PDB file of C-alpha atoms in Angstrom:
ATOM      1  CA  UNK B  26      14.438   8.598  23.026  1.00  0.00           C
ATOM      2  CA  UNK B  27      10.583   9.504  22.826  1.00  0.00           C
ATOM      3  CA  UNK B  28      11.219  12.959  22.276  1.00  0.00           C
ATOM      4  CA  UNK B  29      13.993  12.250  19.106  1.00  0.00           C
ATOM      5  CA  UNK B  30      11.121  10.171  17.736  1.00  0.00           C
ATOM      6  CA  UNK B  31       8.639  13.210  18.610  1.00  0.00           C
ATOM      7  CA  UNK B  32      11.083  15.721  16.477  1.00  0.00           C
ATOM      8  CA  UNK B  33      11.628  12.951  14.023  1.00  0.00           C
ATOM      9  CA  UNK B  34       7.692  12.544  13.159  1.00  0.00           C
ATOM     10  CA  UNK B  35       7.364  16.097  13.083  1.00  0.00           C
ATOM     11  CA  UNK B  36      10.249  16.221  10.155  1.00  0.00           C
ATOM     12  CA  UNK B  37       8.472  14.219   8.240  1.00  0.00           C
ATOM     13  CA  UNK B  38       6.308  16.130   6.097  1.00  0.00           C
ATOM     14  CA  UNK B  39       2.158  15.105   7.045  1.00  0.00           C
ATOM     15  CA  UNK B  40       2.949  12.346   9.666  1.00  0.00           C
ATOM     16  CA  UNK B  41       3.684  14.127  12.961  1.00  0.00           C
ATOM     17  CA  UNK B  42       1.245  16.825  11.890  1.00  0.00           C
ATOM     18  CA  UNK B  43      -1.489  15.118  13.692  1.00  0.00           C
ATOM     19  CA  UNK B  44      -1.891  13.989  17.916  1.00  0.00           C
ATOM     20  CA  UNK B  45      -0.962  10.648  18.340  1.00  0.00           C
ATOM     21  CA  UNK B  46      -4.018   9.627  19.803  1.00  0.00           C
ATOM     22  CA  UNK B  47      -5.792   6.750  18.068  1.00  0.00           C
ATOM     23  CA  UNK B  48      -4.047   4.633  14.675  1.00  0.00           C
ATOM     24  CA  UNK B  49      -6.387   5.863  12.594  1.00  0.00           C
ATOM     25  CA  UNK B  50      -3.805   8.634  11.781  1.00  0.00           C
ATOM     26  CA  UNK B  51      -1.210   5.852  11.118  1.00  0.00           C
ATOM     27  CA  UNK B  52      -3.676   4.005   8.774  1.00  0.00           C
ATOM     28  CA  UNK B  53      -3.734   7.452   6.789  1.00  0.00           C
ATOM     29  CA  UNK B  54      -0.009   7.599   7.089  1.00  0.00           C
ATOM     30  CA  UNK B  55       0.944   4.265   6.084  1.00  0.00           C
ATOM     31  CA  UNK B  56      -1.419   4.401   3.001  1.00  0.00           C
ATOM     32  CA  UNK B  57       0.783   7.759   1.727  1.00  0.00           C
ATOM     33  CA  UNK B  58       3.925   5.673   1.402  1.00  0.00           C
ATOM     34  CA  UNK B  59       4.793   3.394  -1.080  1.00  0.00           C
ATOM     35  CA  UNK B  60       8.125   0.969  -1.518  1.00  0.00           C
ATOM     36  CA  UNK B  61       9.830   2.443  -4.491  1.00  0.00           C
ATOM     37  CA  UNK B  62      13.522   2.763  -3.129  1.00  0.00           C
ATOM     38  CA  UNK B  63      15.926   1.614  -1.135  1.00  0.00           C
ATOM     39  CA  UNK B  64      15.760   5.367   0.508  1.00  0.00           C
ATOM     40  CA  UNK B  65      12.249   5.265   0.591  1.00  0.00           C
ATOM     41  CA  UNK B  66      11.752   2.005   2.377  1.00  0.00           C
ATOM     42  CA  UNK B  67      14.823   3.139   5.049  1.00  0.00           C
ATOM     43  CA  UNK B  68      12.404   6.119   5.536  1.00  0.00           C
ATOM     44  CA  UNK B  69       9.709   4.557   5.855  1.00  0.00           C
ATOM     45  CA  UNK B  70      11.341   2.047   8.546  1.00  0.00           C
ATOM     46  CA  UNK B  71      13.163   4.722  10.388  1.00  0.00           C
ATOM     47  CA  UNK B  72       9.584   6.389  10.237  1.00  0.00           C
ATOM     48  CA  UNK B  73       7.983   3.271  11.715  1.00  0.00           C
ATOM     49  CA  UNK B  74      10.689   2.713  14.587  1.00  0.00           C
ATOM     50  CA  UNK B  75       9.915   6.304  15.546  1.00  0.00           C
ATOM     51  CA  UNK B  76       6.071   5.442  15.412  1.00  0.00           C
ATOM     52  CA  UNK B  77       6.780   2.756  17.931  1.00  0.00           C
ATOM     53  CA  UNK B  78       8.338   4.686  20.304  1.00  0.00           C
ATOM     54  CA  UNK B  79       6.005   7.417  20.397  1.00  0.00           C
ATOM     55  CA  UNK B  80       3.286   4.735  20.774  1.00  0.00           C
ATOM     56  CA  UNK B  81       5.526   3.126  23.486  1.00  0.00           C
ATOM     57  CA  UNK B  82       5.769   6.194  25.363  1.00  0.00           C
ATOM     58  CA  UNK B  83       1.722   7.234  24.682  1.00  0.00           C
ATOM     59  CA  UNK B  84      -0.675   6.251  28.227  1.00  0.00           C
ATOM     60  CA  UNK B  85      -2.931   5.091  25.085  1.00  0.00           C
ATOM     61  CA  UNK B  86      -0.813   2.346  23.961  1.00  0.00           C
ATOM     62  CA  UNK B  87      -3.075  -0.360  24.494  1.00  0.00           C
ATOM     63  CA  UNK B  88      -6.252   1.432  22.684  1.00  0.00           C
ATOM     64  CA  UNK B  89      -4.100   2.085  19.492  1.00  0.00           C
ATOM     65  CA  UNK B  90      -2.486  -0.787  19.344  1.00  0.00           C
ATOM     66  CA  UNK B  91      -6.200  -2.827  19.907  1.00  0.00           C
ATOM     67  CA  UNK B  92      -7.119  -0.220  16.931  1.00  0.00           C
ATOM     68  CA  UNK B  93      -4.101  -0.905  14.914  1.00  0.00           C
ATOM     69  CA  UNK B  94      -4.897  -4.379  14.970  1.00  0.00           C
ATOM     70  CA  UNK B  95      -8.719  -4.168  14.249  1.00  0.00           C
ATOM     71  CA  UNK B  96      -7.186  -2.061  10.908  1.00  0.00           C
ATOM     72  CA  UNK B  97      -4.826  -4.695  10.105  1.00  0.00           C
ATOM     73  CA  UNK B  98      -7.740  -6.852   9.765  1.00  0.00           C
ATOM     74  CA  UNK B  99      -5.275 -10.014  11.052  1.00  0.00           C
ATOM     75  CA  UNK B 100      -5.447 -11.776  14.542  1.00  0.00           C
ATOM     76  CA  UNK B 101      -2.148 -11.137  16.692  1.00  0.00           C
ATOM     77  CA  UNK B 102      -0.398 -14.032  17.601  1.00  0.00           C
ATOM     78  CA  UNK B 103       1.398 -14.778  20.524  1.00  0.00           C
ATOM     79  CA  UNK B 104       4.296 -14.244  18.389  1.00  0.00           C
ATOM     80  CA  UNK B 105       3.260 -10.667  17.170  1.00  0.00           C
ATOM     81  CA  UNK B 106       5.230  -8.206  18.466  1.00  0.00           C
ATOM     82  CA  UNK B 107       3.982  -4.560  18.288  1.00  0.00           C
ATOM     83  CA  UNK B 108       6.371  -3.429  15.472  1.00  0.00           C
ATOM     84  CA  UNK B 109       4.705  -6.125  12.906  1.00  0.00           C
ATOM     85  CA  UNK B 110       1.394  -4.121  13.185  1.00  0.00           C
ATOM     86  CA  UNK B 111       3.041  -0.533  12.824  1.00  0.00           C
ATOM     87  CA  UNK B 112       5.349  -1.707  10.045  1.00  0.00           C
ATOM     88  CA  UNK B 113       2.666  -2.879   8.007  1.00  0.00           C
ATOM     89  CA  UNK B 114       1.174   0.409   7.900  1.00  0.00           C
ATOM     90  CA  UNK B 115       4.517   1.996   7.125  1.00  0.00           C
ATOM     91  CA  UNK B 116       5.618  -0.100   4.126  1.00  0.00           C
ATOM     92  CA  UNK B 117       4.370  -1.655   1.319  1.00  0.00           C
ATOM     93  CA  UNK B 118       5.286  -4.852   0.718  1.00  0.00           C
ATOM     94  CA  UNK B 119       2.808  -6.414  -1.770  1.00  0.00           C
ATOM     95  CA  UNK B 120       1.260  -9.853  -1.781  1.00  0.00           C
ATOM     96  CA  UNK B 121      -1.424 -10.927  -3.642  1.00  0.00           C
ATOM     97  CA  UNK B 122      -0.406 -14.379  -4.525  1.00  0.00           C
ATOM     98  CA  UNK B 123       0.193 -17.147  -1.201  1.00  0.00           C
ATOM     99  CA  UNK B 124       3.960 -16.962  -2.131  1.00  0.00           C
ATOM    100  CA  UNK B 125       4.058 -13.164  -2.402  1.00  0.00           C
ATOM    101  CA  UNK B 126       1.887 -12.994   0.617  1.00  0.00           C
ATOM    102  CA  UNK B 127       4.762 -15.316   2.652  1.00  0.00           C
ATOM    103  CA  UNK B 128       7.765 -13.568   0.946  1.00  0.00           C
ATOM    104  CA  UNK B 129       6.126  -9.882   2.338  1.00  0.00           C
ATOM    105  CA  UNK B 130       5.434 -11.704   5.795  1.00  0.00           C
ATOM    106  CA  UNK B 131       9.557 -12.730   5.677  1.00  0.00           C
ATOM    107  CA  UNK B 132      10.308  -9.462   4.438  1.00  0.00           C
ATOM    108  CA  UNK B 133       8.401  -7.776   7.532  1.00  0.00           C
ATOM    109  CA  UNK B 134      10.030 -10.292  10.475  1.00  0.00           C
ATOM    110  CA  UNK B 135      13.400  -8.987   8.878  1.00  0.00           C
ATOM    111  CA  UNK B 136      12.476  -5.380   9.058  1.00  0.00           C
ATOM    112  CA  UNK B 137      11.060  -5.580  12.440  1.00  0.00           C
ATOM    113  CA  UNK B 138      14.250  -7.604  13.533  1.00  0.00           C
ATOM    114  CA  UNK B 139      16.129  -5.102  12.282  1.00  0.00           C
ATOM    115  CA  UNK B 140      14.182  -2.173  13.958  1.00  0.00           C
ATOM    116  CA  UNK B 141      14.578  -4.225  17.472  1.00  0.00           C
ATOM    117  CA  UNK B 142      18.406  -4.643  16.751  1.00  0.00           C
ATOM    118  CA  UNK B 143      18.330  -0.326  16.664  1.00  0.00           C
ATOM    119  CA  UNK B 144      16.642  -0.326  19.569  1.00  0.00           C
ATOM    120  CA  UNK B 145      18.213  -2.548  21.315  1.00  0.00           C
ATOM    121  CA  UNK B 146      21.629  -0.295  20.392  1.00  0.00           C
ATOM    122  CA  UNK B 147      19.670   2.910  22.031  1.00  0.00           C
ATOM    123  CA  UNK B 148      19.758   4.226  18.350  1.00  0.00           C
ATOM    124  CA  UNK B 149      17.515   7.211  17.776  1.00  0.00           C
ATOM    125  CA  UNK B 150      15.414   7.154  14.276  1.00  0.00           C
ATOM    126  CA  UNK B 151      16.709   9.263  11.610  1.00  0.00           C
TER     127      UNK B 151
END
C-alpha cells in the first residue's frame, strides 16, 4: 500500500517531488490546492489518503505529525485522528464565520470518515 501511495504522490505534479521528511513540504502542498470541484476536492482527498500512508509508513511519523500540528496552529484532541491534521492541509474548506468554521469542521470528520472507510477496504489512492 505505501509504495501505491509513493507512485501516487509522485503523479501528482509538485507534491511527491520533495522527501517526505518534515510537514513543512505538506504545508507548501496543501496551500497549492484550492476546493473548486467536485474533481478537485476527490484529488485532493485521494492526495491526502496517500499523504497518510506515506506518513504512516515514514520512521518520522511522530516528528511530522508533532510539526503538522504546530502548523495547524490547533491543539489535538483525544479525538483527533491523524487524517484531520493532513486533510486540512489538503483541502480548503473555508470558515471565517463560527458557523462556517463548524460546517468546514463537519465537512472534514466526513472526509476523514470517508478516507478511513478506503482504508479500511485496503483501497489504494488514485
Amino acid at each position: 500500500m505505501a509504495a501505491d501511495a509513493e507512485r501516487f504522490l509522485h503523479q501528482v505534479q509538485g507534491a511527491g517531488s520533495q522527501p517526505l521528511n518534515s510537514a513543512g513540504w505538506l504545508q507548501r502542498a496543501g496551500l497549492n490546492i484550492r476546493k473548486a470541484s467536485d474533481a478537485q476536492h476527490l484529488e485532493a482527498i485521494a492526495l491526502a489518503y496517500a499523504t497518510y500512508i506515506q506518513i504512516g509508513a515514514s520512521p518520522l511519523r511522530a516528528a511530522i505529525m508533532a510539526e503538522l500540528e504546530i502548523l495547524s496552529g490547533r491543539k489535538r484532541s483525544r479525538t483527533t485522528h491523524d487524517l484531520h491534521l493532513i486533510v486540512e492541509r489538503f483541502v480548503s474548506y473555508g470558515g471565517e464565520t463560527a458557523a462556517e468554521q463548524l460546517a468546514a469542521r463537519k465537512l472534514i470528520s466526513r472526509d476523514v470518515r470517508a478516507i478511513q472507510h478506503l482504508e479500511a477496504a485496503n483501497t489504494k489512492p488514485r
